[in-house]
Amino acid sequence: MMSFERVRKQIENKPERVSRYDRFNKSKDRKFGKITHPCRKCGKKAGVIRKYGLMYCRQCFREEAERVGFRKYS
Ligand SMILES: [Zn+2]
């Protein structure tokens, strides 16, 4: 699929098309919803753990868990 950035780059020297493209295809600025809490390490928006203010996605949490003080018991 053609991403927003790729198409934007192709038409960047055609100002009229850029303004139309932005008007109809720009992603919304959201004040709430999962998109407002991306992973602080990789920026992923899916599977983000917000509990205890972690803000890591589940993949990064596995890597960072011990460093931020989580330990395995039993
Ligand atoms: Zn992540």
Short mmCIF file of N, CA and C and ligand atoms in Angstrom, two decimals:
data_model
loop_
_atom_site.label_atom_id
_atom_site.label_comp_id
_atom_site.label_asym_id
_atom_site.label_seq_id
_atom_site.Cartn_x
_atom_site.Cartn_y
_atom_site.Cartn_z
N MET A 1 0.82 -1.20 0.00
CA MET A 1 0.00 0.00 0.00
C MET A 1 0.86 1.26 0.00
N MET A 2 0.39 2.27 -0.72
CA MET A 2 1.13 3.53 -0.76
C MET A 2 0.90 4.29 0.54
N SER A 3 1.97 4.55 1.25
CA SER A 3 1.80 5.26 2.51
C SER A 3 1.63 6.75 2.26
N PHE A 4 1.11 7.41 3.28
CA PHE A 4 0.89 8.85 3.19
C PHE A 4 2.18 9.58 2.86
N GLU A 5 3.28 9.20 3.54
CA GLU A 5 4.57 9.87 3.34
C GLU A 5 5.10 9.67 1.93
N ARG A 6 4.95 8.46 1.38
CA ARG A 6 5.49 8.18 0.06
C ARG A 6 4.80 9.01 -1.01
N VAL A 7 3.46 9.05 -0.97
CA VAL A 7 2.71 9.83 -1.96
C VAL A 7 3.04 11.32 -1.79
N ARG A 8 3.11 11.73 -0.55
CA ARG A 8 3.43 13.13 -0.24
C ARG A 8 4.75 13.55 -0.87
N LYS A 9 5.74 12.65 -0.83
CA LYS A 9 7.06 12.94 -1.38
C LYS A 9 7.01 13.03 -2.91
N GLN A 10 6.21 12.17 -3.51
CA GLN A 10 6.12 12.18 -4.97
C GLN A 10 5.53 13.47 -5.52
N ILE A 11 4.63 14.09 -4.77
CA ILE A 11 3.95 15.27 -5.29
C ILE A 11 4.42 16.55 -4.60
N GLU A 12 5.57 16.48 -3.91
CA GLU A 12 5.95 17.62 -3.07
C GLU A 12 6.29 18.88 -3.87
N ASN A 13 6.66 18.71 -5.16
CA ASN A 13 6.93 19.92 -5.97
C ASN A 13 5.72 20.37 -6.80
N LYS A 14 4.55 19.83 -6.45
CA LYS A 14 3.31 20.29 -7.08
C LYS A 14 2.40 20.85 -5.99
N PRO A 15 2.59 22.12 -5.67
CA PRO A 15 1.91 22.70 -4.49
C PRO A 15 0.40 22.56 -4.49
N GLU A 16 -0.21 22.65 -5.66
CA GLU A 16 -1.66 22.56 -5.69
C GLU A 16 -2.14 21.16 -5.29
N ARG A 17 -1.43 20.14 -5.80
CA ARG A 17 -1.78 18.77 -5.44
C ARG A 17 -1.50 18.49 -3.98
N VAL A 18 -0.40 19.07 -3.47
CA VAL A 18 -0.07 18.86 -2.05
C VAL A 18 -1.17 19.40 -1.16
N SER A 19 -1.66 20.62 -1.49
CA SER A 19 -2.69 21.20 -0.63
C SER A 19 -3.97 20.38 -0.67
N ARG A 20 -4.32 19.86 -1.87
CA ARG A 20 -5.49 19.00 -1.96
C ARG A 20 -5.27 17.69 -1.20
N TYR A 21 -4.06 17.14 -1.38
CA TYR A 21 -3.74 15.86 -0.74
C TYR A 21 -3.82 15.97 0.78
N ASP A 22 -3.26 17.06 1.30
CA ASP A 22 -3.31 17.27 2.75
C ASP A 22 -4.74 17.43 3.24
N ARG A 23 -5.52 18.18 2.48
CA ARG A 23 -6.88 18.46 2.91
C ARG A 23 -7.69 17.17 3.08
N PHE A 24 -7.49 16.22 2.16
CA PHE A 24 -8.35 15.04 2.18
C PHE A 24 -7.71 13.80 2.81
N ASN A 25 -6.38 13.76 2.89
CA ASN A 25 -5.75 12.51 3.31
C ASN A 25 -4.93 12.58 4.60
N LYS A 26 -4.83 13.73 5.18
CA LYS A 26 -4.05 13.85 6.41
C LYS A 26 -4.76 13.10 7.54
N SER A 27 -3.94 12.44 8.41
CA SER A 27 -4.54 11.74 9.52
C SER A 27 -4.98 12.74 10.59
N LYS A 28 -6.06 12.40 11.28
CA LYS A 28 -6.62 13.31 12.27
C LYS A 28 -5.71 13.48 13.47
N ASP A 29 -5.69 14.69 14.03
CA ASP A 29 -5.03 14.89 15.31
C ASP A 29 -5.98 14.46 16.41
N ARG A 30 -5.62 13.39 17.13
CA ARG A 30 -6.52 12.87 18.14
C ARG A 30 -6.06 13.26 19.54
N LYS A 31 -7.04 13.55 20.40
CA LYS A 31 -6.72 13.91 21.78
C LYS A 31 -6.83 12.71 22.70
N PHE A 32 -7.52 11.66 22.24
CA PHE A 32 -7.62 10.44 23.03
C PHE A 32 -7.68 9.24 22.10
N GLY A 33 -7.67 8.06 22.65
CA GLY A 33 -7.58 6.85 21.84
C GLY A 33 -6.18 6.30 21.89
N LYS A 34 -5.99 5.06 21.39
CA LYS A 34 -4.71 4.40 21.57
C LYS A 34 -3.58 5.09 20.82
N ILE A 35 -3.92 5.82 19.76
CA ILE A 35 -2.92 6.48 18.95
C ILE A 35 -2.17 7.56 19.75
N THR A 36 -2.76 8.04 20.84
CA THR A 36 -2.13 9.09 21.64
C THR A 36 -1.11 8.54 22.62
N HIS A 37 -0.97 7.19 22.70
CA HIS A 37 0.00 6.60 23.63
C HIS A 37 0.89 5.59 22.93
N PRO A 38 1.79 6.06 22.07
CA PRO A 38 2.68 5.12 21.41
C PRO A 38 3.78 4.64 22.34
N CYS A 39 4.41 3.51 21.96
CA CYS A 39 5.53 2.99 22.75
C CYS A 39 6.66 4.01 22.79
N ARG A 40 7.23 4.23 23.97
CA ARG A 40 8.26 5.27 24.09
C ARG A 40 9.60 4.84 23.49
N LYS A 41 9.75 3.54 23.22
CA LYS A 41 11.01 3.07 22.65
C LYS A 41 10.94 2.98 21.12
N CYS A 42 9.93 2.24 20.61
CA CYS A 42 9.88 2.02 19.17
C CYS A 42 8.75 2.78 18.49
N GLY A 43 7.85 3.38 19.27
CA GLY A 43 6.78 4.16 18.67
C GLY A 43 5.60 3.36 18.17
N LYS A 44 5.58 2.05 18.45
CA LYS A 44 4.47 1.20 18.03
C LYS A 44 3.20 1.61 18.77
N LYS A 45 2.06 1.44 18.09
CA LYS A 45 0.81 1.87 18.72
C LYS A 45 -0.02 0.70 19.21
N ALA A 46 0.37 -0.53 18.85
CA ALA A 46 -0.41 -1.70 19.26
C ALA A 46 0.26 -2.39 20.44
N GLY A 47 -0.54 -2.89 21.37
CA GLY A 47 -0.01 -3.67 22.49
C GLY A 47 0.82 -2.85 23.45
N VAL A 48 0.46 -1.59 23.66
CA VAL A 48 1.23 -0.73 24.56
C VAL A 48 0.75 -0.90 26.00
N ILE A 49 1.68 -1.12 26.92
CA ILE A 49 1.36 -1.28 28.33
C ILE A 49 1.44 0.08 29.02
N ARG A 50 0.28 0.55 29.48
CA ARG A 50 0.24 1.87 30.13
C ARG A 50 0.26 1.75 31.65
N LYS A 51 0.03 0.55 32.13
CA LYS A 51 0.01 0.32 33.56
C LYS A 51 1.31 0.78 34.20
N TYR A 52 1.24 1.36 35.39
CA TYR A 52 2.38 1.91 36.13
C TYR A 52 3.14 2.96 35.32
N GLY A 53 2.50 3.55 34.32
CA GLY A 53 3.17 4.54 33.49
C GLY A 53 4.31 4.00 32.67
N LEU A 54 4.23 2.71 32.30
CA LEU A 54 5.33 2.08 31.56
C LEU A 54 5.47 2.65 30.15
N MET A 55 4.36 2.67 29.43
CA MET A 55 4.34 3.18 28.05
C MET A 55 5.31 2.47 27.12
N TYR A 56 5.50 1.17 27.37
CA TYR A 56 6.26 0.35 26.44
C TYR A 56 5.28 -0.58 25.72
N CYS A 57 5.57 -0.92 24.46
CA CYS A 57 4.76 -1.94 23.81
C CYS A 57 5.21 -3.28 24.39
N ARG A 58 4.41 -4.34 24.15
CA ARG A 58 4.70 -5.61 24.81
C ARG A 58 6.04 -6.20 24.38
N GLN A 59 6.46 -5.91 23.14
CA GLN A 59 7.76 -6.41 22.67
C GLN A 59 8.90 -5.71 23.41
N CYS A 60 8.83 -4.38 23.51
CA CYS A 60 9.89 -3.63 24.17
C CYS A 60 9.87 -3.89 25.68
N PHE A 61 8.68 -4.13 26.23
CA PHE A 61 8.59 -4.41 27.66
C PHE A 61 9.40 -5.65 28.02
N ARG A 62 9.36 -6.68 27.16
CA ARG A 62 10.14 -7.89 27.40
C ARG A 62 11.63 -7.59 27.50
N GLU A 63 12.09 -6.65 26.66
CA GLU A 63 13.51 -6.30 26.67
C GLU A 63 13.86 -5.40 27.85
N GLU A 64 12.94 -4.51 28.21
CA GLU A 64 13.26 -3.49 29.20
C GLU A 64 12.84 -3.86 30.62
N ALA A 65 12.02 -4.91 30.76
CA ALA A 65 11.41 -5.22 32.06
C ALA A 65 12.42 -5.29 33.19
N GLU A 66 13.50 -6.05 33.01
CA GLU A 66 14.44 -6.22 34.11
C GLU A 66 15.19 -4.92 34.41
N ARG A 67 15.49 -4.17 33.38
CA ARG A 67 16.21 -2.92 33.58
C ARG A 67 15.40 -1.92 34.41
N VAL A 68 14.09 -1.89 34.20
CA VAL A 68 13.27 -0.95 34.95
C VAL A 68 12.78 -1.53 36.28
N GLY A 69 13.26 -2.71 36.66
CA GLY A 69 13.03 -3.22 37.99
C GLY A 69 12.02 -4.34 38.13
N PHE A 70 11.58 -4.96 37.05
CA PHE A 70 10.67 -6.11 37.15
C PHE A 70 11.49 -7.39 37.29
N ARG A 71 11.10 -8.25 38.19
CA ARG A 71 11.80 -9.52 38.38
C ARG A 71 10.82 -10.66 38.28
N LYS A 72 11.32 -11.80 37.84
CA LYS A 72 10.50 -13.00 37.78
C LYS A 72 10.54 -13.73 39.11
N TYR A 73 9.38 -14.14 39.59
CA TYR A 73 9.32 -14.96 40.80
C TYR A 73 8.65 -16.29 40.49
N SER A 74 8.93 -17.28 41.30
CA SER A 74 8.45 -18.66 41.21
C SER A 74 8.77 -19.37 39.90
ZN ZN B 1 8.08 -0.73 21.58
#
